[in-house]
PDB file of C-alpha atoms in Angstrom:
ATOM      1  CA  UNK B  21     -12.457 -16.772   1.411  1.00 78.00           C
ATOM      2  CA  UNK B  22     -11.440 -15.272  -1.844  1.00 85.00           C
ATOM      3  CA  UNK B  23      -8.726 -12.315  -2.246  1.00 85.00           C
ATOM      4  CA  UNK B  24      -9.280  -9.284  -4.592  1.00 91.00           C
ATOM      5  CA  UNK B  25      -6.504  -8.476  -6.505  1.00 94.00           C
ATOM      6  CA  UNK B  26      -6.554  -5.488  -8.767  1.00 95.00           C
ATOM      7  CA  UNK B  27      -3.780  -3.831 -10.926  1.00 96.00           C
ATOM      8  CA  UNK B  28      -4.368  -0.286 -12.453  1.00 97.00           C
ATOM      9  CA  UNK B  29      -2.094   1.819 -14.650  1.00 97.00           C
ATOM     10  CA  UNK B  30      -1.879   5.432 -13.533  1.00 97.00           C
ATOM     11  CA  UNK B  31       0.398   5.985 -16.291  1.00 96.00           C
ATOM     12  CA  UNK B  32       2.919   4.198 -18.715  1.00 95.00           C
ATOM     13  CA  UNK B  33       5.208   5.672 -21.166  1.00 94.00           C
ATOM     14  CA  UNK B  34       8.472   7.909 -21.312  1.00 91.00           C
ATOM     15  CA  UNK B  35       6.857  10.861 -19.930  1.00 93.00           C
ATOM     16  CA  UNK B  36       5.944   8.955 -16.656  1.00 95.00           C
ATOM     17  CA  UNK B  37       5.104   5.507 -15.175  1.00 96.00           C
ATOM     18  CA  UNK B  38       3.061   4.674 -11.916  1.00 97.00           C
ATOM     19  CA  UNK B  39       0.917   1.691 -11.310  1.00 97.00           C
ATOM     20  CA  UNK B  40      -1.292   0.493  -8.422  1.00 97.00           C
ATOM     21  CA  UNK B  41      -1.195  -2.932  -7.128  1.00 96.00           C
ATOM     22  CA  UNK B  42      -4.327  -3.954  -4.611  1.00 95.00           C
ATOM     23  CA  UNK B  43      -4.455  -6.898  -2.694  1.00 93.00           C
ATOM     24  CA  UNK B  44      -7.476  -7.266  -0.151  1.00 91.00           C
ATOM     25  CA  UNK B  45      -6.993  -3.955   2.011  1.00 90.00           C
ATOM     26  CA  UNK B  46      -3.375  -3.347   0.966  1.00 92.00           C
ATOM     27  CA  UNK B  47      -2.502  -0.942  -1.778  1.00 94.00           C
ATOM     28  CA  UNK B  48       1.060  -0.842  -3.023  1.00 93.00           C
ATOM     29  CA  UNK B  49       2.298   2.074  -5.469  1.00 94.00           C
ATOM     30  CA  UNK B  50       4.595   0.908  -8.244  1.00 94.00           C
ATOM     31  CA  UNK B  51       6.328   3.872  -9.199  1.00 93.00           C
ATOM     32  CA  UNK B  52       5.764   7.349  -8.887  1.00 92.00           C
ATOM     33  CA  UNK B  53       7.276   8.887 -12.484  1.00 94.00           C
ATOM     34  CA  UNK B  54       4.138  11.402 -12.714  1.00 96.00           C
ATOM     35  CA  UNK B  55       3.168  14.634 -10.535  1.00 95.00           C
ATOM     36  CA  UNK B  56       2.000  14.068  -7.259  1.00 92.00           C
ATOM     37  CA  UNK B  57      -1.138  15.898  -8.255  1.00 94.00           C
ATOM     38  CA  UNK B  58      -1.842  12.986 -10.923  1.00 95.00           C
ATOM     39  CA  UNK B  59      -1.103  10.142  -8.446  1.00 95.00           C
ATOM     40  CA  UNK B  60      -3.420  11.351  -5.865  1.00 94.00           C
ATOM     41  CA  UNK B  61      -5.964  11.996  -8.505  1.00 97.00           C
ATOM     42  CA  UNK B  62      -5.760   8.282  -9.757  1.00 96.00           C
ATOM     43  CA  UNK B  63      -5.862   6.949  -6.085  1.00 96.00           C
ATOM     44  CA  UNK B  64      -8.722   9.433  -5.805  1.00 97.00           C
ATOM     45  CA  UNK B  65     -10.429   7.757  -8.715  1.00 97.00           C
ATOM     46  CA  UNK B  66      -9.964   4.418  -6.938  1.00 95.00           C
ATOM     47  CA  UNK B  67     -11.543   5.810  -3.606  1.00 96.00           C
ATOM     48  CA  UNK B  68      -7.938   6.054  -1.981  1.00 95.00           C
ATOM     49  CA  UNK B  69      -5.631   8.603  -0.619  1.00 92.00           C
ATOM     50  CA  UNK B  70      -1.688   8.364  -0.456  1.00 89.00           C
ATOM     51  CA  UNK B  71      -2.269   7.515   3.361  1.00 88.00           C
ATOM     52  CA  UNK B  72      -3.915   4.348   2.163  1.00 92.00           C
ATOM     53  CA  UNK B  73      -0.770   3.009   0.582  1.00 90.00           C
ATOM     54  CA  UNK B  74       1.052   0.420   2.370  1.00 87.00           C
ATOM     55  CA  UNK B  75       3.973   1.177   0.436  1.00 85.00           C
ATOM     56  CA  UNK B  76       5.568   2.311  -2.807  1.00 87.00           C
ATOM     57  CA  UNK B  77       8.080  -0.187  -5.117  1.00 87.00           C
ATOM     58  CA  UNK B  78      10.463   1.782  -7.323  1.00 85.00           C
ATOM     59  CA  UNK B  79      11.463  -0.289  -9.855  1.00 87.00           C
ATOM     60  CA  UNK B  80      14.613   1.819 -10.844  1.00 83.00           C
ATOM     61  CA  UNK B  81      15.534   5.713  -9.986  1.00 80.00           C
ATOM     62  CA  UNK B  82      15.084   7.112 -13.758  1.00 85.00           C
ATOM     63  CA  UNK B  83      12.992  10.233 -13.508  1.00 86.00           C
ATOM     64  CA  UNK B  84      10.168   8.663 -15.290  1.00 91.00           C
ATOM     65  CA  UNK B  85       9.684   6.217 -12.019  1.00 89.00           C
ATOM     66  CA  UNK B  86      10.481   8.771  -9.604  1.00 86.00           C
ATOM     67  CA  UNK B  87       9.541  12.251 -10.824  1.00 89.00           C
ATOM     68  CA  UNK B  88       6.374  12.332  -8.205  1.00 90.00           C
ATOM     69  CA  UNK B  89       8.209  10.704  -5.298  1.00 84.00           C
ATOM     70  CA  UNK B  90       9.704  13.749  -3.695  1.00 79.00           C
ATOM     71  CA  UNK B  91       6.293  15.851  -3.340  1.00 82.00           C
ATOM     72  CA  UNK B  92       4.204  12.372  -2.645  1.00 79.00           C
ATOM     73  CA  UNK B  93       6.230  11.572  -0.110  1.00 71.00           C
ATOM     74  CA  UNK B  94       5.455  15.187   2.065  1.00 61.00           C
ATOM     75  CA  UNK B  95       1.813  13.858   2.756  1.00 49.00           C
ATOM     76  CA  UNK B  96       2.970  10.131   3.788  1.00 49.00           C
ATOM     77  CA  UNK B  97       5.275  11.521   6.581  1.00 51.00           C
ATOM     78  CA  UNK B  98       4.859   7.638   7.814  1.00 47.00           C
ATOM     79  CA  UNK B  99       7.100   6.312   5.022  1.00 50.00           C
ATOM     80  CA  UNK B 100      10.661   6.412   6.029  1.00 50.00           C
ATOM     81  CA  UNK B 101      12.984   7.409   3.210  1.00 49.00           C
ATOM     82  CA  UNK B 102      14.954   3.889   2.669  1.00 46.00           C
ATOM     83  CA  UNK B 103      15.926   4.604  -1.016  1.00 47.00           C
ATOM     84  CA  UNK B 104      18.645   2.609  -2.227  1.00 43.00           C
ATOM     85  CA  UNK B 105      22.195   4.025  -2.477  1.00 49.00           C
ATOM     86  CA  UNK B 106      22.854   1.680  -5.403  1.00 52.00           C
ATOM     87  CA  UNK B 107      20.965   1.371  -8.495  1.00 57.00           C
ATOM     88  CA  UNK B 108      18.194  -1.021  -8.428  1.00 61.00           C
ATOM     89  CA  UNK B 109      14.893  -1.632  -6.892  1.00 64.00           C
ATOM     90  CA  UNK B 110      13.737   0.280  -3.767  1.00 64.00           C
ATOM     91  CA  UNK B 111      11.098  -0.399  -1.671  1.00 62.00           C
ATOM     92  CA  UNK B 112       9.401   2.379   0.649  1.00 61.00           C
ATOM     93  CA  UNK B 113       7.456   0.576   3.741  1.00 54.00           C
ATOM     94  CA  UNK B 114       4.445   1.996   5.477  1.00 53.00           C
ATOM     95  CA  UNK B 115       4.771   2.104   9.076  1.00 34.00           C
ATOM     96  CA  UNK B 116       1.967   0.337  10.878  1.00 33.00           C
TER      97      UNK B 116
END
């Protein structure tokens, strides 16, 4: 059985970064450096909603990688706040 694998860049650059990795039924957002509205629109264009995300991976804590996170976190109450207290990557896991 083949598993599908897709990478979609929602935004890339100094004004904000966000990408989506889909492996089979699992979707992971890589960074949330654009507005929540733009992230939701990008997900919608791929027939997804924030609730479909299995998690969010943050590569680091610069504004162009986390700008939409606080607002985006609202519609995703199922994600505990697990942002690292130290610099470096952090992963917000979805709760099954």
